[in-house]
Coordinates of C-alpha atoms and ligand atoms in Angstrom, one line a residue:
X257 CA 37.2 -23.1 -18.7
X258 CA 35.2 -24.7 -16.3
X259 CA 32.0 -27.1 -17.3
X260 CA 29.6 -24.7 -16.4
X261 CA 28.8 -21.9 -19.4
X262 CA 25.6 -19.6 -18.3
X263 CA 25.2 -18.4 -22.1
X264 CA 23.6 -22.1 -22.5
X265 CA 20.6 -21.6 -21.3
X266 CA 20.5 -18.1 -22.4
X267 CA 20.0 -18.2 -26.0
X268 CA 16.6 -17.8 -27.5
X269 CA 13.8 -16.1 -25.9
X270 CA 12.0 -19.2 -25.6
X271 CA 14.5 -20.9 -23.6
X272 CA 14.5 -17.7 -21.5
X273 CA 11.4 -17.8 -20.5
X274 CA 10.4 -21.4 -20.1
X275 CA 13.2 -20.8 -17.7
X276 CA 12.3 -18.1 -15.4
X277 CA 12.0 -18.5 -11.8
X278 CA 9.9 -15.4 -11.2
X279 CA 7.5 -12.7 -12.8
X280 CA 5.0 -10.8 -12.8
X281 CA 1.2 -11.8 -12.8
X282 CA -1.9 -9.4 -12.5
X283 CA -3.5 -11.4 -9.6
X284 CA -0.1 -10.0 -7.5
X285 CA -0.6 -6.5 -8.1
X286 CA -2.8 -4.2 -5.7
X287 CA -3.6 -0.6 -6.8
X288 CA -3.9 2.2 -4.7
X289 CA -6.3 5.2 -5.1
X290 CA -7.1 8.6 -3.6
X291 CA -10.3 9.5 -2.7
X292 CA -11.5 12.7 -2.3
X293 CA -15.0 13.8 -0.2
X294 CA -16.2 16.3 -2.4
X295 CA -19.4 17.3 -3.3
X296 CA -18.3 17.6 -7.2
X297 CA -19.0 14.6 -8.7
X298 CA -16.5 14.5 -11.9
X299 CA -13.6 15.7 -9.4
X300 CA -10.5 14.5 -11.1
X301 CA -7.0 16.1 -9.7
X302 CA -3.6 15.3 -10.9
X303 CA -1.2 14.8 -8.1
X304 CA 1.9 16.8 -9.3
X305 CA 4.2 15.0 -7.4
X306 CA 2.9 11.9 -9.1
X307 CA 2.2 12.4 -12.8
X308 CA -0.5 10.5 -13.7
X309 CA -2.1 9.6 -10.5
X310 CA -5.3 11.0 -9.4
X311 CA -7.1 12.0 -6.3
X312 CA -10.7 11.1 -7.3
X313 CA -14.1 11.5 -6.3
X314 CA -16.3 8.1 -6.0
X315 CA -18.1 8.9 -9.2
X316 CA -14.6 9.4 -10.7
X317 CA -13.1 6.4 -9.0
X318 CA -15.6 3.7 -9.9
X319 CA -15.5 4.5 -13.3
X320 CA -11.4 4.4 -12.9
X321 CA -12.1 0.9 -11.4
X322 CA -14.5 -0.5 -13.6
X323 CA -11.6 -0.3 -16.8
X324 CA -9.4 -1.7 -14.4
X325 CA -11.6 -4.5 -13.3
X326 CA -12.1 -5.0 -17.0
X327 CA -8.4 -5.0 -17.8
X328 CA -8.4 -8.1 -15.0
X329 CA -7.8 -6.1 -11.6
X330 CA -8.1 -8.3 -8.5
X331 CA -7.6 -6.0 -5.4
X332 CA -6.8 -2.2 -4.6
X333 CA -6.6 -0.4 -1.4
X334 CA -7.7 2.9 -0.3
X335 CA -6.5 6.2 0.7
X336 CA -9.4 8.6 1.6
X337 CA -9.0 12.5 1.6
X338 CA -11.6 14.1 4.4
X339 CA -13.5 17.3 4.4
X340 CA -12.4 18.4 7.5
X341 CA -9.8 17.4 10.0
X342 CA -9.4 17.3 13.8
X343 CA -7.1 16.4 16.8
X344 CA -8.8 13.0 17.2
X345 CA -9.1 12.2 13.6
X346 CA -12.6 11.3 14.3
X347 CA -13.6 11.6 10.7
X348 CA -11.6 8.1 10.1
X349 CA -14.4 6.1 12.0
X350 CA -17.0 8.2 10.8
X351 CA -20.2 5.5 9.5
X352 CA -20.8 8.0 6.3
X353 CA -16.8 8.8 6.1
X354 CA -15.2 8.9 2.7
X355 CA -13.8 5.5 3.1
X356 CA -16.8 3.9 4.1
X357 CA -19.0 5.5 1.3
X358 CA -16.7 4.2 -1.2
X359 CA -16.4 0.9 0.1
X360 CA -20.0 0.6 0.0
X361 CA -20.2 2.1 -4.1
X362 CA -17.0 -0.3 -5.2
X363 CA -18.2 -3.5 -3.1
X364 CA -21.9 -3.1 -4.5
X365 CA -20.2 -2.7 -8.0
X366 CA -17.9 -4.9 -8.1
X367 CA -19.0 -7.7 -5.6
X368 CA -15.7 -10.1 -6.5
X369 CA -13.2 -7.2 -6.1
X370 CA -11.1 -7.5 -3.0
X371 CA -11.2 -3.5 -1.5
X372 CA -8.4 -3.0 1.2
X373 CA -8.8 -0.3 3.6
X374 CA -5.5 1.6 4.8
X375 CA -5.9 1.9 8.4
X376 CA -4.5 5.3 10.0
X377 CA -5.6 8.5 11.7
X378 CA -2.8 11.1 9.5
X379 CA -5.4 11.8 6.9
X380 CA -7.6 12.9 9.6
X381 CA -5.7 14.5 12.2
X382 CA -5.2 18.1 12.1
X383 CA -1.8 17.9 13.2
X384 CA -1.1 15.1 10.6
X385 CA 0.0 12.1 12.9
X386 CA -1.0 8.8 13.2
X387 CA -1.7 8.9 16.8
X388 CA -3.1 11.0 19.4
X389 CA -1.0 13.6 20.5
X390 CA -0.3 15.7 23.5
X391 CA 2.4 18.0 24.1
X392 CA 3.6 17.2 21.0
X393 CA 4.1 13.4 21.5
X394 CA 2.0 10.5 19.8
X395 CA 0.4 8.3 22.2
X396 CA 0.6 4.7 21.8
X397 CA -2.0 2.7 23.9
X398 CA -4.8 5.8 23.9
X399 CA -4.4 5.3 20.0
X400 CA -5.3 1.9 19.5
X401 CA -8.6 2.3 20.8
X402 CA -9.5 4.9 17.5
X403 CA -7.7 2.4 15.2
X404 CA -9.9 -0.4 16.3
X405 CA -13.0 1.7 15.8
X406 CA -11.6 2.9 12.4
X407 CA -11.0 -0.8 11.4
X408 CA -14.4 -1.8 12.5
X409 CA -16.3 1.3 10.5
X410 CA -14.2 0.0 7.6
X411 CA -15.4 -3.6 7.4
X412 CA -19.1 -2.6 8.7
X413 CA -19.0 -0.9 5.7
X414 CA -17.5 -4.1 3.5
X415 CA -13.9 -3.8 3.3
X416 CA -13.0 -7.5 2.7
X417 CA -9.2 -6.6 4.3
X418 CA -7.8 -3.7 6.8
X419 CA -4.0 -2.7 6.3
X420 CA -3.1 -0.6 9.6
X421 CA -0.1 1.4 8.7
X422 CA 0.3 3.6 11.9
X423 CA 3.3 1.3 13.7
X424 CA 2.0 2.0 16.8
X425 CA 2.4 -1.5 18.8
X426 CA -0.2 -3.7 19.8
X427 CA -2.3 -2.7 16.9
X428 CA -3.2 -5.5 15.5
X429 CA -3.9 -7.1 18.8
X430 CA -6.3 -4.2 19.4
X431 CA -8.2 -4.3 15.8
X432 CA -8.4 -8.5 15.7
X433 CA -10.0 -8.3 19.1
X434 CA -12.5 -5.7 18.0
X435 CA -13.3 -7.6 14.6
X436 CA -13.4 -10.8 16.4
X437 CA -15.9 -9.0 19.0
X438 CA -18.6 -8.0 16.3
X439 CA -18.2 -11.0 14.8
X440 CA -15.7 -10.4 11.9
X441 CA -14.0 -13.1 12.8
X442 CA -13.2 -14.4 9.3
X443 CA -11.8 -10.6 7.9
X444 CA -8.0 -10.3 7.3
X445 CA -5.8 -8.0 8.5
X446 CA -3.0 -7.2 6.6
X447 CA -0.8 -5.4 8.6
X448 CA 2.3 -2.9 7.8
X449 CA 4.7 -4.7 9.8
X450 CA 7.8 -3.7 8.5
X451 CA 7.4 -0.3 7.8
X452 CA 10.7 2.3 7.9
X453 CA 10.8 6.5 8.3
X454 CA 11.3 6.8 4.9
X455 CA 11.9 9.9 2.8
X456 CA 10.4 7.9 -0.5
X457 CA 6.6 8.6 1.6
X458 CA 6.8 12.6 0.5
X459 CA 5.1 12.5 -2.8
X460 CA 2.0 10.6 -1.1
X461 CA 2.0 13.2 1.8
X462 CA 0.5 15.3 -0.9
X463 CA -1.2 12.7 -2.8
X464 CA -3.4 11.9 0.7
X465 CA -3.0 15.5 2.5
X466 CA -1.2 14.3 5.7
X467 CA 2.2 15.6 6.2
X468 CA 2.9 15.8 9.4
X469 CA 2.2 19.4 10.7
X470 CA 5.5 19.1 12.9
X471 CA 8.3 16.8 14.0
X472 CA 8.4 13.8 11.9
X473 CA 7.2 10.1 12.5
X474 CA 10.7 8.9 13.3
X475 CA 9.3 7.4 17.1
X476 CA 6.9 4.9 15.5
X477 CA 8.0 4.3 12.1
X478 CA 11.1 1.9 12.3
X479 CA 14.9 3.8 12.0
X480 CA 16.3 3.0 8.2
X481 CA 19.9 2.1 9.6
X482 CA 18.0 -1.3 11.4
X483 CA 17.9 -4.7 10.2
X484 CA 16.9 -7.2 13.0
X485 CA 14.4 -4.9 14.4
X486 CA 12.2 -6.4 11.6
X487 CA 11.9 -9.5 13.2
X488 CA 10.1 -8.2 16.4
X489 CA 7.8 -6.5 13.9
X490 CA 6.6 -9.5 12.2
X491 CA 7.0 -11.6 15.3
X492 CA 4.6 -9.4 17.0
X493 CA 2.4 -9.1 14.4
X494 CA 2.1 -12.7 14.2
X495 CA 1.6 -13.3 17.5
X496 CA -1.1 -10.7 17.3
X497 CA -2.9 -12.5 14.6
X498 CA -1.9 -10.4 11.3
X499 CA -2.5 -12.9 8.0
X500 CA -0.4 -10.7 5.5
X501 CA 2.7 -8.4 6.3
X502 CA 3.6 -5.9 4.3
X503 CA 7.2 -4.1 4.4
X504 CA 7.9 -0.7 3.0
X505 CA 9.2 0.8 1.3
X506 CA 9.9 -1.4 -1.5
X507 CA 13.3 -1.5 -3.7
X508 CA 15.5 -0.2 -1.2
X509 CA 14.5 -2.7 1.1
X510 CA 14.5 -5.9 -0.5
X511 CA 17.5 -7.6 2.0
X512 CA 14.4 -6.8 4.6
X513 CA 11.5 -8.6 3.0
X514 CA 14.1 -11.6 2.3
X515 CA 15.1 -11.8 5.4
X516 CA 10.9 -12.5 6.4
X517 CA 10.6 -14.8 3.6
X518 CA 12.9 -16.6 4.9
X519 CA 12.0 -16.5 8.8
X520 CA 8.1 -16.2 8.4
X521 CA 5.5 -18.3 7.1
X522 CA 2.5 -15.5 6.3
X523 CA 1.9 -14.3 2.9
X524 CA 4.4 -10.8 2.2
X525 CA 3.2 -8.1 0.2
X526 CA 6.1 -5.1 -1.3
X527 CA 4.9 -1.4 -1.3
X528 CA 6.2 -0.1 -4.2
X529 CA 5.8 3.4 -2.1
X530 CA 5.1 6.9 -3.6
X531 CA 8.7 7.8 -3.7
X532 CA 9.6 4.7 -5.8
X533 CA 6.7 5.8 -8.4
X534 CA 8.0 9.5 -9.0
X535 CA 11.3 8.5 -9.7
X536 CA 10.4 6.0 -12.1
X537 CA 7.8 8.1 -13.7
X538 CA 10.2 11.4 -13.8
X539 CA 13.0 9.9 -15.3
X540 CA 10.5 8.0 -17.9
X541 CA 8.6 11.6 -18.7
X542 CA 12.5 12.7 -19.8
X543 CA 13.4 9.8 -21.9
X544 CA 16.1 8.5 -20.0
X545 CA 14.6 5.6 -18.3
X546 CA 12.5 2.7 -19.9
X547 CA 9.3 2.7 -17.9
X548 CA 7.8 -0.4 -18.7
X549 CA 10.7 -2.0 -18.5
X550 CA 12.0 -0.4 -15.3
X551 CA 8.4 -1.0 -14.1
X552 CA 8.9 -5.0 -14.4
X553 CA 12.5 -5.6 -13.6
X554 CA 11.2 -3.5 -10.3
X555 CA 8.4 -5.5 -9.8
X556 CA 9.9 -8.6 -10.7
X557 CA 13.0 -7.7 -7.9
X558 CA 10.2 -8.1 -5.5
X559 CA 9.0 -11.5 -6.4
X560 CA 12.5 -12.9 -6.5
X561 CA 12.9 -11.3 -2.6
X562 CA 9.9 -12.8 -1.7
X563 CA 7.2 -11.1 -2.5
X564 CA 3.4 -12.9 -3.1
X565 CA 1.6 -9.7 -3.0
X566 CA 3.2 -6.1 -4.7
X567 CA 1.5 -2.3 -3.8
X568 CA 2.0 -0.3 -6.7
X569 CA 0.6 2.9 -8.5
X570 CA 2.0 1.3 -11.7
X571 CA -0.6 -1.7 -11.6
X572 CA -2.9 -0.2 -14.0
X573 CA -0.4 0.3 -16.8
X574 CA 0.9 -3.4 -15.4
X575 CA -2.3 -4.8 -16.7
X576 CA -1.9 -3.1 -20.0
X577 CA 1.5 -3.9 -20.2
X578 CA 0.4 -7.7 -19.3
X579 CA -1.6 -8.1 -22.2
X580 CA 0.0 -7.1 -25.2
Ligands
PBG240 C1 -0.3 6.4 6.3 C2 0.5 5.9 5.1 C3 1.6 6.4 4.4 C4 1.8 5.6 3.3 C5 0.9 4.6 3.4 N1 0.1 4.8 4.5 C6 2.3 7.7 4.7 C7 3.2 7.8 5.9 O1 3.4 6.8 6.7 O2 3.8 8.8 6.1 C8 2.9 5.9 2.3 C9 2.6 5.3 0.9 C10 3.4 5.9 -0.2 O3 4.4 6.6 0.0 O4 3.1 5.5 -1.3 N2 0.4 6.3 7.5

């Protein structure tokens, strides 16, 4: 037998866990939430693709936030559900849009809370894309323009970060200009960089109303069977002046987000996607999975890929979990 015996160090929990390179801590953890522009003011809907998740009204979703602020919550981000839709989307720039509304109630309750904005038009658009379309095509450049006005209405409002998660390029070129140009000079932009076509998105397509209403978003999103293609994403986004990447989705992609820990000096954040959630949370409802612990040796996975920053609609029962 060789000198080396791993069962050393493995003994006692103690030993365990003054040796343990990576876990979990509640200031990593970013919670997303659906909001809902409704008129009823204790609207509270179960998602039934994602038990236990909720699209909310902003009555409903600062009182949600206040326990979780309570329970030690640093940061969420947004998802906002509109009235009414069009071809433009215009409703995602709109000054007294869902988004903005709530950003206003959360930052003038909860003035140390970092709220993130998701940046897209699919909520918005009729036809459920994150472009402009025409003939059935999404338009790249004639997009950015409506991004960079969406961003804008976003942190006029207060967002203290905007996450554009369209992948069309130049984006974050188009949205740092824009910031920069009204004098937002110091906000961050936290940009999906690395996000893949994923099937693991279809429970959120519910959760936030915009499926696409044909075709799929296989010519912006980035093709599953691609590696190296991730390093022009997060080059680009670098050059363009991002200061967080995300990539999605999360546990199937982990070779993905070590490969930009390795190559890229910007904070990385994991989105634990929609997908990831359902499965976890269905197998759990049947007894055959440990949630909790499935929830940290998931999260956990993350951190040891490289992972600062973790999306996940399991934050809340994180913070729980945390403190026992
Ligand atoms: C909007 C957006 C999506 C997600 C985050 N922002 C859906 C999509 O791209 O189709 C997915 C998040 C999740 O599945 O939890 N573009």
């Amino acid at each position: 037998m060789s000198f080396f015996r791993g069962r050393r160090l493995r003994q006692t929990e103690t030993l365990r866990d003054i040796l343990a390179e990576n876990r979990v801590m509640k200031e990593d953890l970013i919670m997303p939430y659906f909001i809902m522009d409704t008129n009823e003011k204790h609207f509270r809907k179960e998602i039934s693709s994602m038990p236990c998740q909720y699209q909310l009204s902003e009555y409903e979703l600062i009182k949600q936030v206040e326990k979780s602020v309570n329970k030690g919550l640093k940061s969420l981000i947004l998802f906002g559900i509109p009235t009414k839709k069009d071809p433009e989307g215009t409703g995602a720039y709109d000054a007294n849009g869902i988004i903005q509304k709530a950003v206003r109630a959360l930052k003038s309750n909860f003035p140390n809370l970092i709220v993130i904005t998701d940046v897209c038009l699919c909520e918005y658009t009729s036809h459920g894309h994150c472009g402009l379309v025409q003939n059935e095509k999404v338009l790249n450049d004639p997009t950015l323009k409506l991004l960079a006005q969406v961003a804008l209405s976003h942190v006029e409002a207060g967002a203290d970060i905007v996450a554009p998660s369209d992948m069309m390029d130049g984006r974050v070129q188009a949205i740092r200009t824009a910031l920069d140009t009204y004098n937002f000079t110091e906000t961050p932009i936290m940009s999906y960089s690395v996000k893949y076509a994923s099937s693991f998105y279809g429970p959120f397509r519910e959760a936030a109303e915009g499926a696409p209403q044909f075709g799929d978003r296989r010519t912006y999103q980035m093709d599953f069977r691609n590696t190296h293609e991730c390093f022009l994403e997060s080059g680009a986004d670098v050059a363009e002046g991002a200061d967080i990447l995300i990539v999605k989705p999360g546990i199937a992609y982990l070779d993905i987000l070590r490969n930009l820990r390795n190559t890229c000096a910007l904070p990385l954040a994991a989105y634990q996607v929609s997908g990831e959630y359902s499965m976890i949370k269905a197998a759990a409802m049947q007894g055959w999975l440990d949630e909790e612990a499935v929830v940290f040796e998931t999260l956990t996975a993350s951190k040891r890929a490289g992972a600062n920053l973790i999306l996940s609609y399991f934050t809340e029962d994180v913070l729980d979990y945390l403190d026992k």
